[in-house]
Short mmCIF file of C-alpha atoms in Angstrom, two decimals:
data_model
loop_
_atom_site.label_atom_id
_atom_site.label_comp_id
_atom_site.label_asym_id
_atom_site.label_seq_id
_atom_site.Cartn_x
_atom_site.Cartn_y
_atom_site.Cartn_z
CA MET A 1 9.65 -28.90 10.69
CA THR A 2 10.72 -25.34 10.01
CA LEU A 3 10.65 -23.79 6.53
CA LEU A 4 13.45 -21.25 6.40
CA MET A 5 13.55 -18.40 3.90
CA ILE A 6 17.08 -18.11 2.52
CA TYR A 7 18.49 -15.21 0.49
CA ALA A 8 18.78 -16.29 -3.16
CA GLY A 9 20.39 -13.28 -4.80
CA ASP A 10 18.80 -10.44 -6.68
CA ALA A 11 15.26 -10.97 -7.95
CA ASP A 12 12.86 -9.49 -10.45
CA PRO A 13 11.33 -6.49 -8.64
CA ARG A 14 8.00 -7.15 -10.38
CA ALA A 15 7.69 -10.94 -10.00
CA GLU A 16 4.54 -12.40 -8.40
CA VAL A 17 6.59 -14.49 -5.96
CA THR A 18 7.71 -14.46 -2.35
CA ARG A 19 10.41 -11.79 -2.10
CA THR A 20 11.48 -8.70 -0.20
CA GLY A 21 11.77 -5.31 -1.84
CA GLY A 22 10.74 -4.24 -5.31
CA LEU A 23 7.18 -3.18 -6.08
CA PRO A 24 3.97 -4.83 -4.85
CA SER A 25 2.11 -7.10 -7.27
CA ALA A 26 -1.33 -5.52 -7.19
CA PRO A 27 -4.67 -5.50 -9.01
CA ALA A 28 -5.94 -2.63 -11.14
CA GLY A 29 -7.09 0.30 -9.04
CA PHE A 30 -4.86 -0.63 -6.10
CA GLU A 31 -4.45 2.26 -3.67
CA TRP A 32 -1.04 2.46 -2.03
CA PRO A 33 -1.70 2.27 1.73
CA ARG A 34 -1.09 5.25 3.97
CA CYS A 35 -0.34 5.49 7.67
CA ALA A 36 -3.38 6.14 9.85
CA GLU A 37 -1.15 7.93 12.36
CA CYS A 38 0.91 10.35 10.24
CA GLY A 39 -0.85 10.18 6.87
CA GLY A 40 2.35 9.35 4.96
CA ALA A 41 2.67 6.63 2.35
CA LEU A 42 3.74 3.28 3.79
CA ARG A 43 6.91 1.49 2.71
CA PHE A 44 6.56 -1.77 0.79
CA LEU A 45 8.75 -4.41 2.46
CA GLY A 46 7.91 -7.54 0.50
CA GLN A 47 5.26 -10.10 -0.29
CA VAL A 48 4.45 -13.71 0.53
CA LEU A 49 2.90 -16.14 -1.95
CA LEU A 50 0.60 -18.19 0.26
CA SER A 51 1.04 -21.40 -1.74
CA ASP A 52 4.69 -21.36 -0.54
CA VAL A 53 3.48 -21.65 3.07
CA PRO A 54 3.30 -25.24 4.40
CA GLY A 55 -0.26 -26.53 4.36
CA ARG A 56 -1.48 -23.90 1.90
CA ASP A 57 -0.89 -25.67 -1.41
CA GLY A 58 -3.04 -24.13 -4.10
CA ASP A 59 -3.67 -20.88 -2.19
CA ASP A 60 -2.93 -18.58 -5.11
CA ARG A 61 -2.89 -15.31 -3.17
CA LEU A 62 -0.22 -12.84 -2.14
CA VAL A 63 0.04 -10.99 1.18
CA LEU A 64 1.67 -7.60 0.61
CA LEU A 65 3.59 -6.23 3.59
CA PHE A 66 3.84 -2.49 4.34
CA GLN A 67 4.86 -0.34 7.29
CA CYS A 68 5.40 3.36 7.99
CA ASP A 69 9.03 4.46 7.86
CA ASN A 70 8.51 8.17 7.39
CA ASP A 71 9.57 9.01 10.95
CA PRO A 72 10.84 5.75 12.48
CA GLY A 73 9.70 5.32 16.07
CA ALA A 74 6.94 7.91 15.85
CA CYS A 75 4.22 5.65 14.45
CA GLU A 76 3.37 2.42 16.25
CA THR A 77 4.47 -0.12 13.64
CA TRP A 78 4.95 -2.64 16.46
CA GLU A 79 1.17 -2.80 17.07
CA ALA A 80 -1.02 -4.93 14.80
CA ASP A 81 -3.99 -2.54 14.84
CA SER A 82 -2.26 0.86 14.92
CA GLY A 83 -2.91 1.57 11.24
CA SER A 84 0.79 2.26 10.67
CA THR A 85 1.22 -1.10 8.91
CA ALA A 86 -0.84 -2.84 6.24
CA ALA A 87 -1.10 -6.34 4.77
CA PRO A 88 -3.44 -6.35 1.76
CA VAL A 89 -4.31 -9.81 0.42
CA VAL A 90 -4.60 -10.07 -3.37
CA ALA A 91 -5.40 -12.96 -5.71
CA ARG A 92 -2.90 -13.69 -8.47
CA GLY A 93 -4.10 -13.11 -11.99
CA GLY A 94 -4.22 -9.75 -13.72
CA LEU A 95 -1.71 -8.22 -11.30
CA SER A 96 0.88 -5.61 -12.20
CA PRO A 97 3.53 -3.67 -10.26
CA ALA A 98 1.98 -0.81 -8.31
CA GLY A 99 3.80 2.48 -8.68
CA PRO A 100 4.61 4.20 -5.37
CA PRO A 101 3.39 7.70 -4.47
CA ALA A 102 5.84 10.56 -4.92
CA ASP A 103 5.85 11.35 -1.20
CA GLY A 104 7.14 9.32 1.71
CA VAL A 105 9.60 6.47 2.18
CA THR A 106 7.97 3.85 -0.03
CA VAL A 107 10.44 1.14 -1.15
CA LEU A 108 13.52 -0.75 0.03
CA GLY A 109 16.90 -0.14 -1.57
CA ALA A 110 17.21 -3.59 -3.13
CA VAL A 111 15.25 -6.71 -4.00
CA SER A 112 16.03 -10.08 -2.40
CA GLY A 113 15.03 -13.36 -3.97
CA VAL A 114 14.04 -16.19 -1.65
CA ARG A 115 14.65 -19.93 -1.72
CA PHE A 116 13.35 -22.36 0.88
CA GLU A 117 15.23 -24.74 3.15
CA VAL A 118 13.42 -27.38 5.20
CA SER A 119 14.85 -27.96 8.68
CA ASP A 120 13.93 -30.83 10.97
CA VAL A 121 14.48 -28.50 13.94
CA GLU A 122 11.10 -27.27 15.21
CA ASP A 123 12.24 -24.05 16.93
CA TYR A 124 12.97 -21.26 14.43
CA GLY A 125 15.82 -19.74 16.43
CA GLU A 126 17.54 -23.11 16.77
CA ALA A 127 16.86 -23.96 13.12
CA ARG A 128 18.46 -20.68 12.03
CA GLU A 129 21.55 -21.34 14.15
CA GLU A 130 21.78 -24.94 12.88
CA TYR A 131 21.62 -23.73 9.27
CA GLY A 132 24.52 -21.35 9.83
CA GLU A 133 26.63 -23.98 11.55
CA ARG A 134 25.91 -26.61 8.90
CA THR A 135 26.49 -24.42 5.83
CA GLY A 136 29.07 -21.94 7.13
CA GLU A 137 26.94 -19.11 5.75
CA PRO A 138 26.36 -15.96 7.83
CA LEU A 139 23.07 -15.90 9.73
CA ARG A 140 22.00 -12.79 7.87
CA VAL A 141 21.22 -14.90 4.78
CA VAL A 142 18.28 -16.40 6.71
CA LEU A 143 15.46 -13.99 5.90
CA GLY A 144 12.79 -15.58 8.06
CA GLN A 145 10.29 -18.43 8.17
CA LEU A 146 7.11 -19.39 6.35
CA GLY A 147 4.27 -20.93 8.34
CA GLY A 148 4.84 -22.81 11.56
CA SER A 149 4.64 -21.20 14.98
CA ALA A 150 5.56 -17.56 15.39
CA TYR A 151 8.97 -17.08 17.02
CA TRP A 152 8.25 -14.38 19.58
CA LEU A 153 11.04 -12.15 20.83
CA GLN A 154 8.74 -10.86 23.56
CA ALA A 155 5.28 -11.96 24.69
CA ASP A 156 2.88 -13.73 22.35
CA GLN A 157 0.99 -11.04 20.40
CA THR A 158 -1.05 -13.27 18.10
CA PRO A 159 -3.80 -10.95 16.81
CA GLY A 160 -7.49 -11.65 16.59
CA CYS A 161 -9.28 -10.99 13.33
CA PRO A 162 -10.93 -7.54 13.44
CA ASP A 163 -13.79 -8.86 11.30
CA CYS A 164 -14.76 -12.17 12.96
CA GLY A 165 -12.74 -12.17 16.19
CA LYS A 166 -11.07 -15.52 15.56
CA THR A 167 -7.38 -16.03 16.32
CA MET A 168 -5.29 -15.39 13.23
CA THR A 169 -2.72 -17.82 11.79
CA SER A 170 0.98 -17.11 11.33
CA VAL A 171 1.98 -17.18 7.66
CA ALA A 172 5.47 -15.68 7.87
CA HIS A 173 7.96 -13.83 9.94
CA LEU A 174 10.81 -11.79 8.53
CA GLU A 175 14.25 -10.83 9.75
CA GLU A 176 15.19 -7.19 9.22
CA GLY A 177 17.40 -8.04 6.24
CA ARG A 178 20.91 -8.98 5.25
CA ASP A 179 22.36 -5.46 4.81
CA GLY A 180 21.50 -1.77 4.97
CA ALA A 181 19.98 -1.62 1.49
CA THR A 182 17.62 -4.53 1.99
CA ALA A 183 16.81 -4.05 5.67
CA ALA A 184 13.38 -3.19 7.02
CA ASN A 185 13.20 -1.13 10.20
CA PHE A 186 12.16 -3.50 12.96
CA GLY A 187 13.70 -1.50 15.78
CA GLY A 188 17.21 -2.88 15.28
CA GLY A 189 17.39 -6.67 15.29
CA GLY A 190 13.64 -7.24 15.42
CA ILE A 191 11.33 -9.62 13.57
CA GLY A 192 8.27 -8.73 11.49
CA TYR A 193 5.19 -10.96 11.80
CA ALA A 194 2.50 -11.59 9.17
CA PHE A 195 -0.82 -13.16 10.22
CA LEU A 196 -3.88 -14.15 8.20
CA CYS A 197 -7.47 -15.00 9.14
CA ASP A 198 -8.45 -18.38 7.70
CA GLY A 199 -12.13 -17.44 7.71
CA CYS A 200 -11.97 -13.90 6.28
CA PRO A 201 -10.13 -13.97 2.94
CA ALA A 202 -9.01 -10.34 2.96
CA SER A 203 -8.03 -10.03 6.63
CA ALA A 204 -4.30 -9.98 7.45
CA ARG A 205 -2.05 -8.13 9.88
CA PHE A 206 1.64 -7.19 10.00
CA PHE A 207 3.75 -5.79 12.87
CA TRP A 208 7.09 -6.37 14.58
CA GLN A 209 8.82 -7.05 17.88
CA VAL A 210 12.37 -6.45 19.04
#
């Protein structure tokens, strides 16, 4: 089974749901992450509600996805441990939209709502193609996948948890986006990967391949 993320029109930029764009749903005192390489504020790409991920029913947390886009290509956003991406994990309840810093490239140009489509095709690439053929919709409306096996464009780069050393679990991967306003910068046609440690509640990683 593959759980596809499908574009569902504009969405509330403040909603505590799985979406791309808008503002991160964050707890009081949240510090907007900055790039360890250039020092600039990271760009918020979207968030994943973990209870949407197959096998995580009742996991009432959000993974917030950020990467540096201040000088694309200069900071190593394709490496899980470069410090040029961030994936804070926050528990729902008492959250509010975090305001971005005044400096840096910090938000996408539009917000995309997400609906979910279950495919019986196990391989994400084949499931995406099958969805387009079956519905007649352009492939760009497929925004990615929740759970399942990571669909690597290059070699397997599954990260280990920096806290306990255990292999992390794939919770989502994202396509760049359906148009220029909504698109993340994954090197032109790349995929972004979000991983979580099942043993360390606050440990997650985000990076991309092309």
